[in-house]
Each structure stands twice: as C-alpha cells, then as structure tokens.
C-alpha cells in the first residue's frame, strides 16, 4: 500500500519567452537586466541587445554579473551560459560565471548576446548603456519587446525636454506583465477642476484609459495580460525630473500538494526559475 502520495503541478501558461528578449536599444542611455534579475534567469535563452552609435560612440558597463560557472572550473571555457560582447560583428570577449565583462565601447555598433542552456542558472546580470555624440537623436517611446526592463523619461534624472509626446507599448503575450513606477515627478497643474493640464502620464489597458498622473502622484502598479500603453506628454514650458518605471513579464506558477509538508520525501527540491533589459529611453 502506498502511504505517500505527492502531486506537484506547475502551470506555466505562457508562450516561449525567448522571443521577447533582446532588441535594439534606441535611447541615449538606460539600464538592461536579464529576465527576473536578481533572481534566476530562464533556461534556453538566446537574446541580443543592439546599441548603434548613430555617428557618436556607444558604450556598455556591466554593474552585476553572475552566470553558470564555466566547464572545467574557474579557468574553464564558457560552454553553458554566457554573455558575448561584439563590436560591429567582431567578438570582444565571452564571459560566464563571475567574470564581469566590465566596460566596452564602439563608434559603430555594440551587441550584447546572452545564451543559456537547459540546466543550471544563476541571478543573471545588469548593465547600463550610453550613446554619446549621436548625430541622429533618438525618439522616445517604442515597443518594449524584452521580458523585463527599466524605462525612464528622456534625460532622467535630469529635466526632460519640452514638447515631448512618447508612447511605450507592452504587447500582449499571454503572460501577465507588471508595470511599477519607482520614481515620478512631473510639472504639477491645478486650475479649477482641471488637473494635469501641462505635463502628464496616461496609462491604457487594451485601449481603455486607466488614469492620468502628474506632479508627484505616482501611478499604482498595473498587472495585465492585455496590451498596455504608457504615454508621456510635456508642454512648451516648465519641465521636471520625470519618471522611472520597471516592467516584467512573469508566468503564473501554481503548486499543489496532497500531503502535509511533514510527509514530503527528504530530497532536494527541484528549482524552477523565471528570468530578462530592457530598454530604457
């Protein structure tokens, strides 16, 4: 007779997330993280972030870095999970384990490629990028195709420009996406019963406006499986520091067990993790 029955159900109601990572970083600077950083990144990833110099100089700086250890120990080769940095197609180095890539720059194009296999993972990485002296000024807004990332208003934390009209779109993927504003400071306007006349942020869910914010009133967190749009508009006068928000697509996990914890077998649990940069404008 079986006196122990354990049933664990994990439901990941999501399409492949690998299609969402990477992309072209069109802003003048920002921050990118692996999906889920500083928690574990996903398996079977192949993501490439592209930074074009646009007549200036592009650079990246890695602030945090921890991947699966290389084959053969600390001095082995990066056969499993790795980050490769390329300048106009030429490899500048391949990194894994705790080998922080540091900084790299190019006056043409930089690529940061991240590859993970189907087994062990780690907390991932975080890097910043800059494009200095570009002839072509980037437009703000765009489609956020990464699994996670950080977005800022143009120039943040310095004052944003006048006459901006920027829209960031988070597409529906079947996976819930959460948007969290960590900093928010735009021009405040109170005239009679009308608020937010000058500079503001609108958030839309599948075309329905969820609200309008200005001043120091930070938007609430939003989680949705529908398309989200975040629109920022500034007028022709007073500016402010702007805002910073983070977003993350995270599959839903459901765990069910039919026996009390005290009856579970004494074995090491299998770790299943979720992870993805972003872009930042």
Short mmCIF file of N, CA and C in Angstrom, two decimals, residues 21-126:
data_model
loop_
_atom_site.label_atom_id
_atom_site.label_comp_id
_atom_site.label_asym_id
_atom_site.label_seq_id
_atom_site.Cartn_x
_atom_site.Cartn_y
_atom_site.Cartn_z
N UNK A 21 13.14 38.51 -25.56
CA UNK A 21 14.36 39.11 -25.00
C UNK A 21 15.18 39.76 -26.10
N UNK A 22 16.05 40.69 -25.70
CA UNK A 22 16.88 41.39 -26.66
C UNK A 22 16.13 42.49 -27.38
N UNK A 23 16.75 43.03 -28.44
CA UNK A 23 16.14 44.09 -29.21
C UNK A 23 17.13 45.23 -29.43
N UNK A 24 16.71 46.22 -30.20
CA UNK A 24 17.54 47.40 -30.45
C UNK A 24 17.23 48.47 -29.42
N UNK A 25 18.27 48.94 -28.74
CA UNK A 25 18.13 49.96 -27.70
C UNK A 25 18.28 51.32 -28.37
N UNK A 26 17.18 52.03 -28.51
CA UNK A 26 17.18 53.25 -29.32
C UNK A 26 17.37 54.53 -28.51
N UNK A 27 17.42 54.44 -27.20
CA UNK A 27 17.56 55.64 -26.39
C UNK A 27 19.00 56.13 -26.33
N UNK A 28 19.21 57.24 -25.65
CA UNK A 28 20.55 57.77 -25.46
C UNK A 28 21.25 57.13 -24.27
N UNK A 29 20.51 56.34 -23.50
CA UNK A 29 21.11 55.65 -22.36
C UNK A 29 20.03 54.95 -21.57
N UNK A 30 20.45 54.01 -20.74
CA UNK A 30 19.48 53.30 -19.93
C UNK A 30 20.10 52.10 -19.25
N UNK A 31 19.26 51.24 -18.73
CA UNK A 31 19.68 50.08 -17.96
C UNK A 31 18.96 48.84 -18.47
N UNK A 32 19.67 47.72 -18.55
CA UNK A 32 19.11 46.45 -19.02
C UNK A 32 19.47 45.37 -18.03
N UNK A 33 18.53 44.47 -17.75
CA UNK A 33 18.79 43.33 -16.88
C UNK A 33 18.33 42.05 -17.57
N UNK A 34 18.92 40.93 -17.15
CA UNK A 34 18.39 39.64 -17.57
C UNK A 34 17.03 39.46 -16.91
N UNK A 35 16.18 38.66 -17.54
CA UNK A 35 14.81 38.49 -17.06
C UNK A 35 14.79 37.95 -15.63
N UNK A 36 14.08 38.67 -14.73
CA UNK A 36 13.96 38.23 -13.35
C UNK A 36 15.07 38.68 -12.43
N UNK A 37 16.11 39.35 -12.96
CA UNK A 37 17.23 39.79 -12.12
C UNK A 37 16.72 40.55 -10.89
N UNK A 38 17.25 40.31 -9.69
CA UNK A 38 18.41 39.48 -9.36
C UNK A 38 18.06 38.04 -9.02
N UNK A 39 16.86 37.58 -9.41
CA UNK A 39 16.53 36.17 -9.26
C UNK A 39 17.01 35.40 -10.49
N UNK A 40 16.68 34.15 -10.57
CA UNK A 40 17.24 33.30 -11.61
C UNK A 40 16.68 33.62 -12.99
N UNK A 41 17.56 33.60 -14.00
CA UNK A 41 17.13 33.81 -15.38
C UNK A 41 16.54 32.51 -15.94
N UNK A 42 15.91 32.62 -17.10
CA UNK A 42 15.27 31.47 -17.74
C UNK A 42 16.29 30.58 -18.46
N UNK A 43 15.90 29.32 -18.65
CA UNK A 43 16.69 28.41 -19.47
C UNK A 43 16.44 28.69 -20.95
N UNK A 44 17.35 28.17 -21.77
CA UNK A 44 17.19 28.15 -23.24
C UNK A 44 16.94 29.54 -23.83
N UNK A 45 17.71 30.50 -23.37
CA UNK A 45 17.61 31.87 -23.89
C UNK A 45 18.69 32.12 -24.94
N UNK A 46 18.36 32.95 -25.92
CA UNK A 46 19.34 33.44 -26.90
C UNK A 46 18.90 34.85 -27.26
N UNK A 47 19.43 35.83 -26.53
CA UNK A 47 18.97 37.22 -26.60
C UNK A 47 20.13 38.12 -27.03
N UNK A 48 19.85 39.04 -27.92
CA UNK A 48 20.87 40.00 -28.35
C UNK A 48 20.32 41.42 -28.26
N UNK A 49 21.02 42.28 -27.50
CA UNK A 49 20.69 43.70 -27.43
C UNK A 49 21.67 44.45 -28.33
N UNK A 50 21.15 45.33 -29.17
CA UNK A 50 21.96 46.08 -30.14
C UNK A 50 21.94 47.56 -29.78
N UNK A 51 23.14 48.16 -29.70
CA UNK A 51 23.26 49.60 -29.45
C UNK A 51 24.03 50.22 -30.60
N UNK A 52 23.37 51.04 -31.40
CA UNK A 52 24.01 51.68 -32.54
C UNK A 52 24.55 53.04 -32.13
N UNK A 53 25.77 53.36 -32.59
CA UNK A 53 26.42 54.61 -32.19
C UNK A 53 25.77 55.83 -32.85
N UNK A 54 25.17 55.66 -34.01
CA UNK A 54 24.46 56.73 -34.73
C UNK A 54 25.33 57.98 -34.92
N UNK A 55 26.59 57.74 -35.31
CA UNK A 55 27.51 58.84 -35.54
C UNK A 55 28.25 59.28 -34.30
N UNK A 56 27.96 58.71 -33.15
CA UNK A 56 28.66 59.03 -31.91
C UNK A 56 29.46 57.83 -31.42
N UNK A 57 29.37 57.56 -30.13
CA UNK A 57 30.07 56.42 -29.55
C UNK A 57 29.14 55.70 -28.58
N UNK A 58 29.02 54.39 -28.76
CA UNK A 58 28.17 53.56 -27.91
C UNK A 58 29.03 52.84 -26.88
N UNK A 59 28.51 52.71 -25.67
CA UNK A 59 29.27 52.02 -24.62
C UNK A 59 28.32 51.26 -23.72
N UNK A 60 28.83 50.19 -23.11
CA UNK A 60 28.10 49.41 -22.11
C UNK A 60 29.01 49.21 -20.91
N UNK A 61 28.38 49.15 -19.73
CA UNK A 61 29.12 48.89 -18.48
C UNK A 61 28.31 47.91 -17.65
N UNK A 62 28.91 46.77 -17.31
CA UNK A 62 28.23 45.76 -16.50
C UNK A 62 28.42 46.07 -15.02
N UNK A 63 27.31 46.22 -14.31
CA UNK A 63 27.33 46.53 -12.89
C UNK A 63 27.21 45.28 -12.03
N UNK A 64 26.49 44.27 -12.51
CA UNK A 64 26.32 42.99 -11.80
C UNK A 64 26.44 41.87 -12.82
N UNK A 65 27.02 40.75 -12.38
CA UNK A 65 27.21 39.64 -13.32
C UNK A 65 27.40 38.34 -12.56
N UNK A 66 26.51 37.38 -12.80
CA UNK A 66 26.64 36.05 -12.20
C UNK A 66 25.87 35.05 -13.06
N UNK A 67 26.63 34.22 -13.80
CA UNK A 67 26.06 33.18 -14.64
C UNK A 67 26.53 31.81 -14.15
N UNK A 68 26.04 30.76 -14.82
CA UNK A 68 26.50 29.41 -14.52
C UNK A 68 28.02 29.34 -14.67
N UNK A 69 28.69 28.62 -13.78
CA UNK A 69 30.14 28.52 -13.81
C UNK A 69 30.60 27.81 -15.08
N UNK A 70 31.81 28.14 -15.56
CA UNK A 70 32.29 27.55 -16.82
C UNK A 70 32.61 26.07 -16.67
N UNK A 71 32.64 25.38 -17.81
CA UNK A 71 33.01 23.97 -17.82
C UNK A 71 34.47 23.82 -17.41
N UNK A 72 34.75 22.93 -16.46
CA UNK A 72 36.13 22.72 -16.04
C UNK A 72 36.58 23.63 -14.92
N UNK A 73 35.64 24.36 -14.29
CA UNK A 73 36.02 25.21 -13.16
C UNK A 73 36.30 26.63 -13.56
N UNK A 74 36.92 27.38 -12.63
CA UNK A 74 37.09 28.83 -12.80
C UNK A 74 37.88 29.19 -14.05
N UNK A 75 38.77 28.32 -14.50
CA UNK A 75 39.60 28.65 -15.67
C UNK A 75 39.17 27.85 -16.91
N UNK A 76 37.97 27.33 -16.86
CA UNK A 76 37.46 26.56 -17.98
C UNK A 76 36.84 27.44 -19.04
N UNK A 77 36.13 26.80 -19.98
CA UNK A 77 35.52 27.52 -21.10
C UNK A 77 34.03 27.76 -20.84
N UNK A 78 33.50 28.79 -21.47
CA UNK A 78 32.09 29.16 -21.29
C UNK A 78 31.24 28.38 -22.28
N UNK A 79 30.99 27.11 -21.98
CA UNK A 79 30.24 26.24 -22.88
C UNK A 79 28.74 26.27 -22.60
N UNK A 80 28.33 26.69 -21.42
CA UNK A 80 26.94 26.53 -21.00
C UNK A 80 26.16 27.85 -21.12
N UNK A 81 26.23 28.69 -20.11
CA UNK A 81 25.58 30.00 -20.14
C UNK A 81 26.66 31.06 -20.29
N UNK A 82 26.45 32.04 -21.15
CA UNK A 82 27.49 33.04 -21.35
C UNK A 82 26.92 34.33 -21.93
N UNK A 83 27.71 35.40 -21.80
CA UNK A 83 27.46 36.68 -22.45
C UNK A 83 28.62 36.95 -23.39
N UNK A 84 28.29 37.30 -24.62
CA UNK A 84 29.31 37.68 -25.60
C UNK A 84 29.08 39.13 -26.00
N UNK A 85 30.15 39.91 -26.05
CA UNK A 85 30.08 41.30 -26.48
C UNK A 85 30.75 41.42 -27.84
N UNK A 86 30.07 42.04 -28.79
CA UNK A 86 30.59 42.19 -30.14
C UNK A 86 30.58 43.65 -30.55
N UNK A 87 31.58 44.05 -31.31
CA UNK A 87 31.65 45.39 -31.88
C UNK A 87 31.62 45.26 -33.39
N UNK A 88 30.53 45.68 -34.02
CA UNK A 88 30.34 45.57 -35.47
C UNK A 88 30.60 44.14 -35.95
N UNK A 89 30.11 43.16 -35.19
CA UNK A 89 30.24 41.77 -35.58
C UNK A 89 31.49 41.07 -35.09
N UNK A 90 32.47 41.80 -34.60
CA UNK A 90 33.72 41.20 -34.10
C UNK A 90 33.63 40.99 -32.59
N UNK A 91 33.89 39.77 -32.15
CA UNK A 91 33.76 39.43 -30.74
C UNK A 91 34.83 40.12 -29.90
N UNK A 92 34.39 40.79 -28.83
CA UNK A 92 35.32 41.40 -27.87
C UNK A 92 35.58 40.52 -26.66
N UNK A 93 34.82 39.42 -26.55
CA UNK A 93 35.03 38.51 -25.41
C UNK A 93 33.77 37.75 -25.07
N UNK A 94 33.96 36.58 -24.47
CA UNK A 94 32.87 35.74 -23.99
C UNK A 94 33.06 35.54 -22.49
N UNK A 95 31.96 35.71 -21.72
CA UNK A 95 32.06 35.75 -20.26
C UNK A 95 31.00 34.84 -19.64
N UNK A 96 31.36 34.22 -18.53
CA UNK A 96 30.42 33.38 -17.79
C UNK A 96 30.85 33.34 -16.33
N UNK A 97 30.13 32.57 -15.50
CA UNK A 97 30.48 32.51 -14.09
C UNK A 97 30.43 33.88 -13.46
N UNK A 98 31.53 34.27 -12.79
CA UNK A 98 31.64 35.59 -12.16
C UNK A 98 32.62 36.50 -12.90
N UNK A 99 32.85 36.21 -14.18
CA UNK A 99 33.79 37.01 -14.98
C UNK A 99 33.08 38.26 -15.50
N UNK A 100 33.01 39.30 -14.70
CA UNK A 100 32.31 40.52 -15.10
C UNK A 100 32.96 41.12 -16.34
N UNK A 101 32.19 41.37 -17.41
CA UNK A 101 32.78 41.91 -18.64
C UNK A 101 33.32 43.33 -18.50
N UNK A 102 32.90 44.06 -17.45
CA UNK A 102 33.35 45.43 -17.29
C UNK A 102 32.72 46.35 -18.31
N UNK A 103 33.53 47.13 -19.02
CA UNK A 103 33.02 48.12 -19.98
C UNK A 103 33.55 47.82 -21.37
N UNK A 104 32.77 48.24 -22.36
CA UNK A 104 33.17 48.13 -23.76
C UNK A 104 32.53 49.28 -24.52
N UNK A 105 33.18 49.72 -25.60
CA UNK A 105 32.63 50.82 -26.39
C UNK A 105 32.96 50.63 -27.86
N UNK A 106 32.20 51.33 -28.71
CA UNK A 106 32.40 51.24 -30.16
C UNK A 106 31.86 52.51 -30.81
N UNK A 107 32.50 52.92 -31.89
CA UNK A 107 31.99 54.07 -32.63
C UNK A 107 31.10 53.63 -33.79
N UNK A 108 30.74 52.35 -33.82
CA UNK A 108 29.83 51.86 -34.85
C UNK A 108 28.61 51.18 -34.21
N UNK A 109 28.77 49.94 -33.72
CA UNK A 109 27.64 49.23 -33.13
C UNK A 109 28.14 48.22 -32.11
N UNK A 110 27.47 48.15 -30.97
CA UNK A 110 27.74 47.15 -29.95
C UNK A 110 26.59 46.16 -29.89
N UNK A 111 26.92 44.90 -29.66
CA UNK A 111 25.91 43.87 -29.43
C UNK A 111 26.25 43.12 -28.14
N UNK A 112 25.24 42.90 -27.32
CA UNK A 112 25.39 42.10 -26.10
C UNK A 112 24.50 40.88 -26.28
N UNK A 113 25.12 39.70 -26.40
CA UNK A 113 24.37 38.46 -26.63
C UNK A 113 24.43 37.60 -25.37
N UNK A 114 23.26 37.12 -24.95
CA UNK A 114 23.15 36.26 -23.77
C UNK A 114 22.58 34.91 -24.19
N UNK A 115 23.26 33.83 -23.83
CA UNK A 115 22.83 32.47 -24.15
C UNK A 115 22.79 31.65 -22.86
N UNK A 116 21.70 30.92 -22.64
CA UNK A 116 21.62 30.00 -21.50
C UNK A 116 21.16 28.64 -22.01
N UNK A 117 21.64 27.56 -21.33
CA UNK A 117 21.26 26.21 -21.75
C UNK A 117 20.07 25.71 -20.95
N UNK A 118 19.85 24.41 -20.94
CA UNK A 118 18.65 23.85 -20.34
C UNK A 118 18.83 23.41 -18.89
N UNK A 119 20.01 23.68 -18.30
CA UNK A 119 20.21 23.20 -16.93
C UNK A 119 20.44 24.36 -15.96
N UNK A 120 21.55 24.38 -15.26
CA UNK A 120 21.78 25.32 -14.17
C UNK A 120 21.66 26.78 -14.61
N UNK A 121 21.23 27.63 -13.65
CA UNK A 121 21.19 29.06 -13.92
C UNK A 121 21.66 29.82 -12.69
N UNK A 122 21.62 31.14 -12.76
CA UNK A 122 22.10 31.99 -11.66
C UNK A 122 21.30 33.29 -11.69
N UNK A 123 21.76 34.30 -10.95
CA UNK A 123 20.95 35.52 -10.81
C UNK A 123 20.98 36.41 -12.04
N UNK A 124 21.98 36.23 -12.94
CA UNK A 124 21.99 36.99 -14.17
C UNK A 124 22.88 38.23 -14.13
N UNK A 125 22.45 39.28 -14.82
CA UNK A 125 23.32 40.44 -14.99
C UNK A 125 22.51 41.72 -15.10
N UNK A 126 23.24 42.82 -14.96
CA UNK A 126 22.67 44.17 -15.12
C UNK A 126 23.74 45.04 -15.76
#
